[in-house]
Amino acid sequence: MEEVASSLNCSLDEFSGREPMVPYSYKDYIQKFKRLPAHQKEYIKYVINLEYDRMVSLTSSGKKSMKCFEFTSVEDGLADYGSQKVHDVWVEQNPLTRECTFFVWVRTSNLEPKFCRNSVLGFQYLDGRLPKHGEIWMFLRSGYLYIGRYFKRHGVQFLRSLNGTIDDELITNSLEYKRVGRYVGTIDIPDLTSTV
């Protein structure tokens, strides 16, 4: 039966009338996904999980469960995306947390004085929206995360370091910079930070 299904390019499920476990429309995406570098695969998995969690949280009230990312390899203000640890946290629903789709736990002082050590930063995933002048965003480039203030002057886009230790990052090719999220605010999560 497997050989027949393979030669007909169909699923064994079709012989029983069941819906295929992997719809044909996903096969193209799966092939493309397999060809991506490891850090981009991780980012796509993160977006799927993020959107799923957001969908679940929209149906709940009171507190909601969210993902908080901690990056253990931070050098010169850049975090290695592959060094992430994921914490599931519960937060009260309020106007600030409703805007957030994920958190980042800043365990180092690399972003001081704007964000102190052990701060939990709330971000809103807005891949389809362009940053506005002066907003703080997180970008992913070549497997590294960068949090900076976005500026556009005379048609030139650049990111400015929050702590002044990194030179301005000129955005010459916007396709190289994946917009991960816009900074919403600092969130108090005692269950997370009190364990330090």
CSV table of C-alpha atoms in Angstrom, one decimal:
chain,number,residue,atom,x,y,z
A,1,MET,CA,0.0,0.0,0.0
A,2,GLU,CA,2.9,2.3,0.8
A,3,GLU,CA,4.4,1.8,-2.7
A,4,VAL,CA,1.0,2.5,-4.3
A,5,ALA,CA,0.6,5.7,-2.3
A,6,SER,CA,4.1,6.7,-3.1
A,7,SER,CA,3.6,6.2,-6.8
A,8,LEU,CA,0.3,8.1,-6.7
A,9,ASN,CA,1.9,10.8,-4.6
A,10,CYS,CA,-0.9,10.6,-2.0
A,11,SER,CA,-1.3,9.7,1.7
A,12,LEU,CA,-2.3,6.3,3.0
A,13,ASP,CA,-5.1,8.1,4.8
A,14,GLU,CA,-6.8,8.6,1.5
A,15,PHE,CA,-7.5,4.9,1.1
A,16,SER,CA,-9.5,5.0,4.3
A,17,GLY,CA,-11.3,8.3,3.5
A,18,ARG,CA,-9.6,10.1,6.3
A,19,GLU,CA,-8.1,13.6,6.0
A,20,PRO,CA,-4.3,13.3,5.3
A,21,MET,CA,-2.2,14.0,8.5
A,22,VAL,CA,-0.1,16.5,6.5
A,23,PRO,CA,-2.2,18.4,4.1
A,24,TYR,CA,-0.7,18.8,0.6
A,25,SER,CA,-0.6,22.6,0.9
A,26,TYR,CA,1.9,22.1,3.8
A,27,LYS,CA,4.3,19.9,1.9
A,28,ASP,CA,5.8,22.9,0.1
A,29,TYR,CA,6.3,24.7,3.4
A,30,ILE,CA,7.9,21.6,5.0
A,31,GLN,CA,10.4,21.3,2.1
A,32,LYS,CA,11.3,25.0,2.4
A,33,PHE,CA,11.5,24.7,6.2
A,34,LYS,CA,14.0,21.8,5.9
A,35,ARG,CA,16.3,24.0,3.8
A,36,LEU,CA,16.5,26.9,6.2
A,37,PRO,CA,19.4,27.5,8.6
A,38,ALA,CA,19.0,26.2,12.2
A,39,HIS,CA,18.4,29.6,13.8
A,40,GLN,CA,15.6,30.4,11.3
A,41,LYS,CA,13.9,27.1,11.9
A,42,GLU,CA,14.0,27.9,15.6
A,43,TYR,CA,12.5,31.3,15.0
A,44,ILE,CA,9.6,29.8,12.9
A,45,LYS,CA,8.9,27.3,15.7
A,46,TYR,CA,8.9,30.1,18.2
A,47,VAL,CA,6.4,32.1,16.1
A,48,ILE,CA,4.1,29.1,15.8
A,49,ASN,CA,4.2,28.5,19.5
A,50,LEU,CA,3.7,32.2,20.2
A,51,GLU,CA,0.6,32.5,18.0
A,52,TYR,CA,-0.8,29.3,19.5
A,53,ASP,CA,-0.3,30.5,23.0
A,54,ARG,CA,-1.8,33.9,22.1
A,55,MET,CA,-4.9,32.2,20.7
A,56,VAL,CA,-5.3,30.2,23.9
A,57,SER,CA,-4.8,33.2,26.1
A,58,LEU,CA,-7.5,35.1,24.2
A,59,THR,CA,-10.1,32.6,25.5
A,60,SER,CA,-9.0,32.9,29.1
A,61,SER,CA,-9.5,35.6,31.7
A,62,GLY,CA,-7.8,36.8,34.9
A,63,LYS,CA,-4.3,35.5,34.5
A,64,LYS,CA,-2.7,34.3,31.3
A,65,SER,CA,0.2,32.0,30.5
A,66,MET,CA,3.0,33.5,28.4
A,67,LYS,CA,6.5,32.7,27.2
A,68,CYS,CA,9.5,34.5,28.8
A,69,PHE,CA,12.8,34.1,27.0
A,70,GLU,CA,16.2,34.2,28.7
A,71,PHE,CA,19.3,34.4,26.6
A,72,THR,CA,22.4,32.9,28.2
A,73,SER,CA,25.0,33.9,25.6
A,74,VAL,CA,25.1,37.7,25.4
A,75,GLU,CA,28.2,39.4,24.1
A,76,ASP,CA,28.7,43.1,23.3
A,77,GLY,CA,24.9,43.7,23.7
A,78,LEU,CA,24.0,41.0,21.1
A,79,ALA,CA,22.2,37.8,22.2
A,80,ASP,CA,22.8,34.5,20.5
A,81,TYR,CA,19.3,33.4,19.5
A,82,GLY,CA,20.3,29.7,19.9
A,83,SER,CA,21.2,30.3,23.6
A,84,GLN,CA,17.6,30.8,24.6
A,85,LYS,CA,15.9,29.3,27.6
A,86,VAL,CA,12.1,29.4,27.7
A,87,HIS,CA,10.1,30.0,30.9
A,88,ASP,CA,6.4,29.6,31.1
A,89,VAL,CA,5.0,32.4,33.3
A,90,TRP,CA,1.6,33.5,34.5
A,91,VAL,CA,0.8,37.2,34.5
A,92,GLU,CA,-2.2,39.3,35.5
A,93,GLN,CA,-4.2,40.5,32.5
A,94,ASN,CA,-4.0,44.3,32.4
A,95,PRO,CA,-3.7,46.9,29.6
A,96,LEU,CA,0.1,46.5,29.5
A,97,THR,CA,0.2,42.6,29.5
A,98,ARG,CA,-2.6,42.5,26.9
A,99,GLU,CA,-0.4,44.2,24.4
A,100,CYS,CA,2.5,41.8,25.0
A,101,THR,CA,2.9,38.6,23.1
A,102,PHE,CA,6.2,37.5,24.8
A,103,PHE,CA,8.7,38.6,27.4
A,104,VAL,CA,12.5,38.8,27.6
A,105,TRP,CA,14.2,38.3,30.9
A,106,VAL,CA,17.4,40.6,31.0
A,107,ARG,CA,19.7,38.8,33.4
A,108,THR,CA,22.8,40.9,32.5
A,109,SER,CA,23.6,44.5,32.9
A,110,ASN,CA,24.5,44.9,29.2
A,111,LEU,CA,21.5,47.1,28.6
A,112,GLU,CA,21.9,49.3,31.6
A,113,PRO,CA,21.1,52.1,32.4
A,114,LYS,CA,17.9,51.9,30.3
A,115,PHE,CA,17.0,48.4,31.6
A,116,CYS,CA,18.5,47.2,34.9
A,117,ARG,CA,19.7,43.7,35.5
A,118,ASN,CA,16.9,41.2,36.1
A,119,SER,CA,14.3,43.3,34.3
A,120,VAL,CA,11.5,41.5,32.4
A,121,LEU,CA,10.7,43.3,29.1
A,122,GLY,CA,7.4,42.9,27.4
A,123,PHE,CA,7.3,42.8,23.6
A,124,GLN,CA,4.5,42.8,21.0
A,125,TYR,CA,5.1,40.6,18.0
A,126,LEU,CA,4.4,42.9,15.0
A,127,ASP,CA,6.3,41.4,12.0
A,128,GLY,CA,3.9,43.0,9.5
A,129,ARG,CA,4.3,46.6,10.9
A,130,LEU,CA,7.2,48.9,10.2
A,131,PRO,CA,8.8,50.5,13.2
A,132,LYS,CA,8.1,54.2,14.0
A,133,HIS,CA,10.9,56.7,14.5
A,134,GLY,CA,12.1,56.5,18.1
A,135,GLU,CA,10.4,53.1,19.1
A,136,ILE,CA,12.4,50.4,20.7
A,137,TRP,CA,12.4,47.1,18.8
A,138,MET,CA,14.0,43.7,18.9
A,139,PHE,CA,15.6,42.6,15.6
A,140,LEU,CA,17.1,39.2,14.6
A,141,ARG,CA,20.0,39.2,12.2
A,142,SER,CA,22.2,36.3,11.3
A,143,GLY,CA,21.2,34.4,14.5
A,144,TYR,CA,21.7,37.3,16.9
A,145,LEU,CA,19.2,39.5,18.6
A,146,TYR,CA,19.6,43.2,18.9
A,147,ILE,CA,17.4,45.5,21.0
A,148,GLY,CA,17.7,49.1,20.0
A,149,ARG,CA,15.9,52.3,19.3
A,150,TYR,CA,14.8,52.6,15.6
A,151,PHE,CA,15.6,55.8,13.7
A,152,LYS,CA,15.1,56.9,10.1
A,153,ARG,CA,16.8,60.1,9.0
A,154,HIS,CA,17.0,61.3,5.4
A,155,GLY,CA,15.8,57.8,4.2
A,156,VAL,CA,18.6,56.0,6.1
A,157,GLN,CA,17.4,53.5,8.7
A,158,PHE,CA,19.5,52.6,11.7
A,159,LEU,CA,19.3,51.2,15.2
A,160,ARG,CA,20.8,52.9,18.2
A,161,SER,CA,22.2,50.9,21.1
A,162,LEU,CA,20.3,51.5,24.4
A,163,ASN,CA,23.5,51.6,26.5
A,164,GLY,CA,25.7,53.5,24.0
A,165,THR,CA,28.3,50.7,23.9
A,166,ILE,CA,27.5,49.5,20.4
A,167,ASP,CA,27.9,51.7,17.3
A,168,ASP,CA,24.7,52.6,15.4
A,169,GLU,CA,23.6,49.7,13.3
A,170,LEU,CA,22.9,50.9,9.8
A,171,ILE,CA,20.1,48.9,8.1
A,172,THR,CA,21.3,48.8,4.5
A,173,ASN,CA,19.2,45.8,3.6
A,174,SER,CA,16.0,45.6,5.6
A,175,LEU,CA,15.5,41.9,4.4
A,176,GLU,CA,18.5,41.0,6.6
A,177,TYR,CA,16.7,42.3,9.8
A,178,LYS,CA,13.8,40.3,11.0
A,179,ARG,CA,11.5,42.4,13.2
A,180,VAL,CA,10.9,40.3,16.3
A,181,GLY,CA,8.8,42.7,18.3
A,182,ARG,CA,8.2,46.2,19.6
A,183,TYR,CA,9.0,47.0,23.2
A,184,VAL,CA,5.8,47.6,25.2
A,185,GLY,CA,7.0,48.0,28.8
A,186,THR,CA,8.7,46.5,31.8
A,187,ILE,CA,6.6,43.8,33.5
A,188,ASP,CA,6.8,42.7,37.1
A,189,ILE,CA,6.9,38.9,37.4
A,190,PRO,CA,7.8,38.1,41.0
A,191,ASP,CA,7.5,34.4,40.5
A,192,LEU,CA,10.3,34.6,38.0
A,193,THR,CA,12.6,37.3,39.4
A,194,SER,CA,12.3,36.4,43.1
A,195,THR,CA,14.0,33.1,42.5
A,196,VAL,CA,17.3,34.8,41.6
